[in-house]
């Protein structure tokens, strides 16, 4: 059904007379034997599901650095690169001149986010509207010019904000980080009041490690707020403690997505708006399209999606997206993929199919699960030649279709 989304497919077909309790009755003529299988459509798993966390991980950690101290871009950045960890640097624009920005750009790949921390590190709740606009908006333009990249998120200096400040920030940024302690829950985000754990001098590594464990166990988003490193800046961390903490995070990456603040926000926005649709789908090929309707030049974060496949598709090839794996659960084949929601088609093809068994007696070996077709395909194994009648019957007893086959054997 080209062009229709999975979700629209389900909604429209729940109203169809063929659904509800669907009974497939197969009768062997002449010996009075029958085989039946009942499918409850309401119990079929959703045809696709976006994972709450990218990479099908359990929790998220974002490492954020405030003010733009030299030690953050020296000691801190070198350590981050060692573990291939992205991070977000909230910079006070007046602290960075052209020469310093040019030097930093050479060593700052795009996965390291530049965020605004105002123009002058001012208490925002205490200034008038004109000065507020200067601190919030002018700092954004200055940083975008200096670093030649979009500045998408903001951090309140001193954690100081009120509704007026929050509303102003909301006009120019996709999210803002506070200094309020806590964790962020993906199903109930305060996008312009993101909470933190402050990793500063005086916080021992075991405490910081417990934050990471909490994020994994309770499937939430941990944002760490870091200021100084190695004697420079506010409550500076010892560099060995910082590296030790990164080593601990690195040991938990099988369960943890380490991401910049903006990438997490992008993921959440994309996931809330995404639509998966069929371009051309058969029992032997799916050509699908994933789109979120957002600006692809900004919302460029891959989504992790589980796709319900026909049960016979034991192994698959994926073109135009990244296959993570294929899982089998509850009788379902599920492909887990990472894909950009940019409305560009990608293809899934089976490279291995489940084969019919050779057990004695009548056996139903395959019922198609292609959600894009009104045709239900059934395969039955018969060990000996016989005549077969296949009826598709609705719950009220009406015969939808009937097919008779004479002298058949094997899989039919």
CSV table of C-alpha atoms in Angstrom, one decimal:
chain,number,residue,atom,x,y,z
A,1,UNK,CA,0.0,0.0,0.0
A,2,UNK,CA,2.5,2.7,-1.2
A,3,UNK,CA,2.5,5.9,0.7
A,4,UNK,CA,0.5,4.8,3.7
A,5,UNK,CA,2.1,4.8,7.1
A,6,UNK,CA,2.2,1.8,9.4
A,7,UNK,CA,0.1,3.6,11.9
A,8,UNK,CA,-2.6,4.6,9.4
A,9,UNK,CA,-2.6,1.1,8.2
A,10,UNK,CA,-3.5,-0.3,11.6
A,11,UNK,CA,-6.1,2.3,12.3
A,12,UNK,CA,-7.9,1.8,9.0
A,13,UNK,CA,-7.8,-2.0,9.1
A,14,UNK,CA,-9.0,-2.3,12.6
A,15,UNK,CA,-12.3,-1.1,11.1
A,16,UNK,CA,-12.2,-3.7,8.4
A,17,UNK,CA,-14.6,-6.6,8.6
A,18,UNK,CA,-11.8,-9.1,8.1
A,19,UNK,CA,-10.2,-8.2,11.4
A,20,UNK,CA,-11.1,-8.8,15.1
A,21,UNK,CA,-11.0,-12.5,15.7
A,22,UNK,CA,-9.7,-14.1,12.4
A,23,UNK,CA,-10.2,-17.8,12.0
A,24,UNK,CA,-8.3,-19.7,9.4
A,25,UNK,CA,-9.9,-23.2,8.9
A,26,UNK,CA,-8.1,-25.8,6.8
A,27,UNK,CA,-10.1,-28.9,6.1
A,28,UNK,CA,-8.8,-32.2,4.6
A,29,UNK,CA,-11.6,-33.6,2.5
A,30,UNK,CA,-12.5,-37.2,2.9
A,31,UNK,CA,-11.0,-37.9,6.3
A,32,UNK,CA,-12.8,-35.3,8.4
A,33,UNK,CA,-9.6,-33.8,9.9
A,34,UNK,CA,-9.3,-30.1,10.4
A,35,UNK,CA,-6.5,-27.7,11.4
A,36,UNK,CA,-7.3,-24.2,12.8
A,37,UNK,CA,-5.2,-21.3,14.0
A,38,UNK,CA,-6.7,-18.2,15.7
A,39,UNK,CA,-5.1,-14.8,15.4
A,40,UNK,CA,-6.1,-12.0,17.7
A,41,UNK,CA,-5.3,-8.8,15.7
A,42,UNK,CA,-5.4,-6.7,18.9
A,43,UNK,CA,-2.3,-8.6,20.2
A,44,UNK,CA,-0.1,-8.1,17.2
A,45,UNK,CA,2.8,-5.9,18.2
A,46,UNK,CA,3.1,-2.4,16.7
A,47,UNK,CA,4.5,-2.5,13.2
A,48,UNK,CA,7.3,-0.1,14.2
A,49,UNK,CA,8.6,1.4,17.4
A,50,UNK,CA,11.1,4.2,18.0
A,51,UNK,CA,13.5,3.3,20.8
A,52,UNK,CA,13.4,5.9,23.7
A,53,UNK,CA,17.2,6.1,23.5
A,54,UNK,CA,19.4,6.1,20.4
A,55,UNK,CA,21.3,2.9,19.8
A,56,UNK,CA,18.7,1.0,21.8
A,57,UNK,CA,20.6,1.9,25.0
A,58,UNK,CA,19.1,2.3,28.4
A,59,UNK,CA,20.3,5.7,29.7
A,60,UNK,CA,21.9,8.9,28.5
A,61,UNK,CA,24.8,11.0,29.8
A,62,UNK,CA,25.7,14.5,28.5
A,63,UNK,CA,28.9,16.1,29.6
A,64,UNK,CA,28.6,19.9,29.7
A,65,UNK,CA,31.3,22.5,30.4
A,66,UNK,CA,30.5,26.1,31.5
A,67,UNK,CA,32.2,29.4,30.7
A,68,UNK,CA,34.9,28.3,28.2
A,69,UNK,CA,38.0,28.0,30.3
A,70,UNK,CA,41.2,27.1,28.5
A,71,UNK,CA,41.6,23.9,30.6
A,72,UNK,CA,38.3,22.6,29.3
A,73,UNK,CA,39.6,22.8,25.7
A,74,UNK,CA,43.0,21.6,26.6
A,75,UNK,CA,43.0,18.8,29.2
A,76,UNK,CA,39.2,18.2,29.0
A,77,UNK,CA,39.0,18.0,25.2
A,78,UNK,CA,42.0,15.7,24.9
A,79,UNK,CA,40.5,13.3,27.4
A,80,UNK,CA,37.1,13.4,25.6
A,81,UNK,CA,38.7,12.6,22.3
A,82,UNK,CA,40.6,9.6,23.8
A,83,UNK,CA,37.2,8.0,24.6
A,84,UNK,CA,35.4,9.4,21.5
A,85,UNK,CA,32.9,11.2,23.7
A,86,UNK,CA,31.0,14.2,22.4
A,87,UNK,CA,30.3,17.0,24.8
A,88,UNK,CA,28.6,20.5,25.0
A,89,UNK,CA,30.7,23.6,25.8
A,90,UNK,CA,28.6,26.5,27.1
A,91,UNK,CA,30.7,29.6,26.4
A,92,UNK,CA,30.4,33.2,27.5
A,93,UNK,CA,30.9,34.9,24.2
A,94,UNK,CA,32.8,37.9,25.6
A,95,UNK,CA,35.4,35.4,27.0
A,96,UNK,CA,36.4,34.3,23.5
A,97,UNK,CA,38.0,36.5,20.9
A,98,UNK,CA,38.6,35.8,17.2
A,99,UNK,CA,42.1,34.4,17.6
A,100,UNK,CA,41.1,32.0,20.4
A,101,UNK,CA,38.0,30.9,18.5
A,102,UNK,CA,40.1,30.2,15.4
A,103,UNK,CA,42.5,28.1,17.4
A,104,UNK,CA,39.7,26.1,19.0
A,105,UNK,CA,38.0,25.5,15.7
A,106,UNK,CA,41.0,23.6,14.4
A,107,UNK,CA,40.7,21.0,17.3
A,108,UNK,CA,36.9,21.0,17.7
A,109,UNK,CA,35.1,18.5,15.5
A,110,UNK,CA,31.4,19.0,14.9
A,111,UNK,CA,30.3,16.4,17.5
A,112,UNK,CA,31.5,18.9,20.1
A,113,UNK,CA,28.6,21.3,20.6
A,114,UNK,CA,29.0,25.0,21.2
A,115,UNK,CA,26.2,26.4,23.4
A,116,UNK,CA,25.5,29.9,24.7
A,117,UNK,CA,26.2,30.9,28.3
A,118,UNK,CA,25.2,34.6,27.5
A,119,UNK,CA,27.5,37.5,26.5
A,120,UNK,CA,28.8,38.5,30.0
A,121,UNK,CA,27.7,35.8,32.5
A,122,UNK,CA,25.0,38.0,33.9
A,123,UNK,CA,22.2,37.3,36.4
A,124,UNK,CA,19.4,37.3,33.8
A,125,UNK,CA,16.5,37.7,36.2
A,126,UNK,CA,17.9,41.0,37.4
A,127,UNK,CA,18.2,42.9,34.1
A,128,UNK,CA,15.7,44.7,31.8
A,129,UNK,CA,14.3,43.4,28.5
A,130,UNK,CA,16.9,45.1,26.2
A,131,UNK,CA,19.9,43.8,28.2
A,132,UNK,CA,18.2,40.4,28.4
A,133,UNK,CA,17.9,40.2,24.6
A,134,UNK,CA,21.5,41.2,24.3
A,135,UNK,CA,22.7,38.5,26.6
A,136,UNK,CA,20.5,35.8,25.1
A,137,UNK,CA,20.5,36.6,21.4
A,138,UNK,CA,23.6,38.6,20.7
A,139,UNK,CA,25.7,35.9,22.4
A,140,UNK,CA,24.2,33.3,20.0
A,141,UNK,CA,25.1,35.4,16.9
A,142,UNK,CA,28.6,36.1,18.2
A,143,UNK,CA,29.3,32.4,18.9
A,144,UNK,CA,27.9,31.3,15.6
A,145,UNK,CA,30.1,33.8,13.8
A,146,UNK,CA,33.2,32.8,15.8
A,147,UNK,CA,32.8,29.0,15.5
A,148,UNK,CA,31.0,28.8,12.2
A,149,UNK,CA,28.3,26.5,13.4
A,150,UNK,CA,24.8,26.6,14.8
A,151,UNK,CA,24.3,27.4,18.5
A,152,UNK,CA,21.2,25.5,19.4
A,153,UNK,CA,21.1,25.3,23.3
A,154,UNK,CA,21.6,27.6,26.2
A,155,UNK,CA,22.8,27.5,29.8
A,156,UNK,CA,21.5,30.0,32.4
A,157,UNK,CA,24.5,31.7,34.2
A,158,UNK,CA,24.3,31.0,38.0
A,159,UNK,CA,21.2,28.9,37.2
A,160,UNK,CA,19.3,32.1,37.4
A,161,UNK,CA,16.1,32.3,35.4
A,162,UNK,CA,12.4,33.2,35.8
A,163,UNK,CA,9.4,32.8,33.4
A,164,UNK,CA,10.4,36.0,31.5
A,165,UNK,CA,13.9,34.7,31.0
A,166,UNK,CA,12.7,31.3,30.1
A,167,UNK,CA,10.3,32.6,27.5
A,168,UNK,CA,13.0,34.8,25.9
A,169,UNK,CA,15.4,31.8,25.6
A,170,UNK,CA,12.6,29.7,24.2
A,171,UNK,CA,12.4,32.1,21.2
A,172,UNK,CA,16.0,31.4,20.1
A,173,UNK,CA,17.1,28.0,21.3
A,174,UNK,CA,15.7,24.4,21.2
A,175,UNK,CA,16.6,23.8,24.9
A,176,UNK,CA,18.2,25.3,27.9
A,177,UNK,CA,20.1,23.8,30.8
A,178,UNK,CA,19.6,25.0,34.4
A,179,UNK,CA,21.8,24.4,37.4
A,180,UNK,CA,18.9,22.7,39.3
A,181,UNK,CA,20.0,19.3,40.6
A,182,UNK,CA,18.3,16.2,39.4
A,183,UNK,CA,17.7,13.9,36.4
A,184,UNK,CA,15.7,14.4,33.2
A,185,UNK,CA,12.9,12.0,32.3
A,186,UNK,CA,12.4,11.5,28.5
A,187,UNK,CA,8.6,11.2,28.7
A,188,UNK,CA,8.3,14.4,30.7
A,189,UNK,CA,11.1,16.8,29.8
A,190,UNK,CA,11.3,20.4,31.0
A,191,UNK,CA,13.2,21.3,27.8
A,192,UNK,CA,14.0,24.9,29.0
A,193,UNK,CA,14.8,23.8,32.5
A,194,UNK,CA,17.0,20.8,32.1
A,195,UNK,CA,18.4,19.5,35.4
A,196,UNK,CA,22.0,18.6,36.2
A,197,UNK,CA,24.4,16.9,38.5
A,198,UNK,CA,27.3,19.2,39.4
A,199,UNK,CA,30.6,17.4,39.0
A,200,UNK,CA,33.0,19.8,40.7
A,201,UNK,CA,35.8,19.7,43.2
A,202,UNK,CA,34.6,18.0,46.4
A,203,UNK,CA,32.5,15.4,44.5
A,204,UNK,CA,34.2,12.0,44.7
A,205,UNK,CA,34.2,9.7,41.8
A,206,UNK,CA,32.0,7.1,43.5
A,207,UNK,CA,29.2,9.7,43.8
A,208,UNK,CA,29.6,10.6,40.1
A,209,UNK,CA,29.6,6.9,39.2
A,210,UNK,CA,26.3,6.4,41.1
A,211,UNK,CA,24.8,9.1,38.8
A,212,UNK,CA,25.7,7.1,35.8
A,213,UNK,CA,24.3,3.9,37.3
A,214,UNK,CA,21.1,5.7,38.2
A,215,UNK,CA,20.6,6.9,34.6
A,216,UNK,CA,21.0,3.3,33.3
A,217,UNK,CA,18.9,1.6,35.9
A,218,UNK,CA,16.0,4.1,35.7
A,219,UNK,CA,16.3,4.9,32.0
A,220,UNK,CA,16.7,8.6,32.2
A,221,UNK,CA,19.0,11.4,31.0
A,222,UNK,CA,21.9,12.5,33.2
A,223,UNK,CA,23.5,15.9,32.4
A,224,UNK,CA,26.7,16.6,34.2
A,225,UNK,CA,27.8,20.2,34.8
A,226,UNK,CA,31.5,20.7,34.9
A,227,UNK,CA,33.4,24.0,35.4
A,228,UNK,CA,37.1,24.1,36.1
A,229,UNK,CA,39.8,21.4,35.5
A,230,UNK,CA,43.3,21.2,37.0
A,231,UNK,CA,43.3,24.3,39.1
A,232,UNK,CA,41.6,26.6,36.5
A,233,UNK,CA,38.0,27.9,37.0
A,234,UNK,CA,35.3,27.4,39.6
A,235,UNK,CA,35.8,24.4,41.9
A,236,UNK,CA,38.2,22.7,39.5
A,237,UNK,CA,38.3,19.0,39.2
A,238,UNK,CA,41.6,17.2,39.4
A,239,UNK,CA,42.4,16.0,35.9
A,240,UNK,CA,43.0,12.4,37.1
A,241,UNK,CA,39.6,12.3,38.7
A,242,UNK,CA,38.1,13.6,35.5
A,243,UNK,CA,39.8,10.9,33.3
A,244,UNK,CA,38.9,8.2,35.8
A,245,UNK,CA,35.2,9.2,35.6
A,246,UNK,CA,35.4,9.1,31.8
A,247,UNK,CA,36.9,5.6,32.1
A,248,UNK,CA,33.9,4.5,34.2
A,249,UNK,CA,31.5,5.9,31.6
A,250,UNK,CA,33.4,4.2,28.9
A,251,UNK,CA,32.9,0.9,30.7
A,252,UNK,CA,29.1,1.4,30.7
A,253,UNK,CA,28.6,2.4,27.0
A,254,UNK,CA,26.9,-0.9,26.2
A,255,UNK,CA,23.9,0.5,28.1
A,256,UNK,CA,24.7,4.2,27.8
A,257,UNK,CA,24.4,6.8,25.0
A,258,UNK,CA,27.0,9.6,25.5
A,259,UNK,CA,25.6,12.6,23.5
A,260,UNK,CA,25.6,16.3,23.3
A,261,UNK,CA,22.6,18.2,24.7
A,262,UNK,CA,21.4,19.2,21.3
A,263,UNK,CA,21.6,15.7,19.9
A,264,UNK,CA,19.4,14.4,22.6
A,265,UNK,CA,16.9,17.1,22.1
A,266,UNK,CA,16.9,16.5,18.3
A,267,UNK,CA,16.3,12.8,19.0
A,268,UNK,CA,13.3,13.5,21.2
A,269,UNK,CA,11.8,16.0,18.7
A,270,UNK,CA,12.3,13.6,15.8
A,271,UNK,CA,10.9,10.6,17.7
A,272,UNK,CA,7.7,12.6,18.6
A,273,UNK,CA,7.1,13.5,15.0
A,274,UNK,CA,8.4,10.6,13.0
A,275,UNK,CA,6.3,8.7,10.4
A,276,UNK,CA,7.4,5.4,8.8
A,277,UNK,CA,5.7,4.7,5.5
A,278,UNK,CA,5.8,2.2,2.7
A,279,UNK,CA,7.1,3.1,-0.7
A,280,UNK,CA,6.9,-0.4,-2.2
A,281,UNK,CA,6.4,-3.4,0.0
A,282,UNK,CA,6.0,-7.1,-0.8
A,283,UNK,CA,6.6,-10.4,1.0
A,284,UNK,CA,10.2,-10.3,-0.4
A,285,UNK,CA,11.1,-6.6,-0.2
A,286,UNK,CA,10.3,-3.6,1.9
A,287,UNK,CA,11.2,-0.1,0.6
A,288,UNK,CA,10.4,2.3,3.4
A,289,UNK,CA,10.7,6.0,4.2
A,290,UNK,CA,11.2,7.7,7.5
A,291,UNK,CA,10.3,11.3,7.9
A,292,UNK,CA,9.8,13.7,10.8
A,293,UNK,CA,8.7,16.8,8.8
A,294,UNK,CA,11.5,18.8,10.5
A,295,UNK,CA,14.3,20.9,9.0
A,296,UNK,CA,17.0,18.3,8.0
A,297,UNK,CA,19.8,20.9,8.1
A,298,UNK,CA,19.2,21.1,11.9
A,299,UNK,CA,17.5,17.8,12.8
A,300,UNK,CA,20.3,15.5,11.6
A,301,UNK,CA,20.2,12.9,14.4
A,302,UNK,CA,19.7,9.3,13.5
A,303,UNK,CA,16.7,7.5,15.0
A,304,UNK,CA,16.8,3.9,16.3
A,305,UNK,CA,13.7,2.0,15.1
A,306,UNK,CA,12.4,-1.5,15.6
A,307,UNK,CA,10.5,-2.8,12.5
A,308,UNK,CA,8.1,-5.7,12.5
A,309,UNK,CA,9.2,-8.2,9.7
A,310,UNK,CA,7.5,-11.2,8.2
A,311,UNK,CA,8.3,-14.2,10.4
A,312,UNK,CA,10.1,-16.1,7.6
A,313,UNK,CA,12.7,-13.3,7.3
A,314,UNK,CA,15.4,-14.9,9.5
A,315,UNK,CA,18.3,-12.7,8.1
A,316,UNK,CA,18.1,-9.4,6.2
A,317,UNK,CA,20.1,-7.0,4.2
A,318,UNK,CA,19.5,-3.3,4.7
A,319,UNK,CA,20.4,-0.6,2.2
A,320,UNK,CA,20.2,3.1,3.0
A,321,UNK,CA,20.1,2.6,6.8
A,322,UNK,CA,22.3,0.8,9.4
A,323,UNK,CA,21.2,-2.6,10.6
A,324,UNK,CA,21.9,-3.2,14.3
A,325,UNK,CA,20.5,-6.7,14.5
A,326,UNK,CA,17.5,-8.9,13.9
A,327,UNK,CA,15.8,-10.2,17.1
A,328,UNK,CA,13.2,-12.9,17.5
A,329,UNK,CA,10.7,-12.5,20.3
A,330,UNK,CA,7.2,-13.8,20.9
A,331,UNK,CA,7.1,-15.3,17.5
A,332,UNK,CA,8.0,-12.0,15.8
A,333,UNK,CA,11.0,-11.0,13.7
A,334,UNK,CA,12.2,-7.5,14.6
A,335,UNK,CA,14.8,-5.6,12.6
A,336,UNK,CA,16.6,-2.9,14.7
A,337,UNK,CA,18.0,-0.1,12.6
A,338,UNK,CA,19.5,3.3,12.8
A,339,UNK,CA,18.3,5.7,10.1
A,340,UNK,CA,18.0,9.4,9.4
A,341,UNK,CA,14.4,10.7,9.3
A,342,UNK,CA,15.1,12.6,6.1
A,343,UNK,CA,12.4,11.1,3.8
A,344,UNK,CA,14.9,9.2,1.7
A,345,UNK,CA,13.8,5.6,0.9
A,346,UNK,CA,15.8,2.6,2.3
A,347,UNK,CA,15.4,-1.0,1.6
A,348,UNK,CA,15.1,-4.2,3.6
A,349,UNK,CA,15.4,-7.6,1.8
A,350,UNK,CA,15.5,-11.1,3.3
A,351,UNK,CA,18.7,-13.0,2.7
A,352,UNK,CA,17.6,-16.2,4.5
A,353,UNK,CA,14.1,-17.5,4.9
A,354,UNK,CA,12.7,-19.9,7.5
A,355,UNK,CA,12.2,-23.3,5.9
A,356,UNK,CA,9.2,-25.7,6.3
A,357,UNK,CA,9.6,-28.5,8.7
A,358,UNK,CA,9.3,-32.2,7.9
A,359,UNK,CA,7.2,-33.3,10.9
A,360,UNK,CA,4.5,-35.9,10.4
A,361,UNK,CA,0.9,-34.8,10.0
A,362,UNK,CA,-0.7,-31.6,8.9
A,363,UNK,CA,1.3,-28.5,9.9
A,364,UNK,CA,0.8,-24.8,9.3
A,365,UNK,CA,4.4,-23.6,8.6
A,366,UNK,CA,3.9,-20.0,7.5
A,367,UNK,CA,1.4,-17.2,7.7
A,368,UNK,CA,2.5,-14.0,6.0
A,369,UNK,CA,2.9,-10.9,8.2
A,370,UNK,CA,3.4,-8.3,5.5
A,371,UNK,CA,1.5,-5.3,7.0
A,372,UNK,CA,1.3,-3.6,3.6
A,373,UNK,CA,-0.8,-6.1,1.8
A,374,UNK,CA,-4.4,-7.1,2.0
A,375,UNK,CA,-3.4,-10.6,0.9
A,376,UNK,CA,-2.8,-13.2,3.6
A,377,UNK,CA,-0.4,-16.0,2.5
A,378,UNK,CA,-0.6,-19.3,4.2
A,379,UNK,CA,1.8,-22.3,3.8
A,380,UNK,CA,0.8,-25.8,5.0
A,381,UNK,CA,2.9,-28.9,5.1
A,382,UNK,CA,1.3,-32.3,4.2
A,383,UNK,CA,3.5,-35.4,4.4
A,384,UNK,CA,1.2,-37.5,2.1
A,385,UNK,CA,-0.9,-36.7,-1.0
A,386,UNK,CA,-4.4,-35.6,-0.2
A,387,UNK,CA,-7.1,-33.1,-1.1
A,388,UNK,CA,-7.3,-29.8,0.7
A,389,UNK,CA,-9.9,-27.1,1.2
A,390,UNK,CA,-8.8,-23.8,2.6
A,391,UNK,CA,-11.4,-21.4,4.0
A,392,UNK,CA,-11.0,-17.9,5.4
A,393,UNK,CA,-13.8,-17.3,7.9
A,394,UNK,CA,-14.8,-14.1,9.8
A,395,UNK,CA,-15.8,-14.2,13.5
A,396,UNK,CA,-19.5,-14.1,12.5
A,397,UNK,CA,-19.1,-17.2,10.4
A,398,UNK,CA,-19.1,-15.7,7.0
A,399,UNK,CA,-16.8,-17.3,4.4
A,400,UNK,CA,-14.4,-14.6,3.0
A,401,UNK,CA,-12.7,-16.9,0.5
A,402,UNK,CA,-12.3,-20.7,-0.2
A,403,UNK,CA,-9.8,-22.6,-2.3
A,404,UNK,CA,-9.8,-26.3,-3.1
A,405,UNK,CA,-6.7,-28.2,-4.1
A,406,UNK,CA,-6.6,-31.9,-5.1
A,407,UNK,CA,-3.8,-34.5,-4.6
A,408,UNK,CA,-1.3,-32.1,-3.0
A,409,UNK,CA,1.8,-33.0,-0.9
A,410,UNK,CA,4.7,-31.2,0.8
A,411,UNK,CA,4.5,-27.5,1.4
A,412,UNK,CA,1.5,-25.8,-0.2
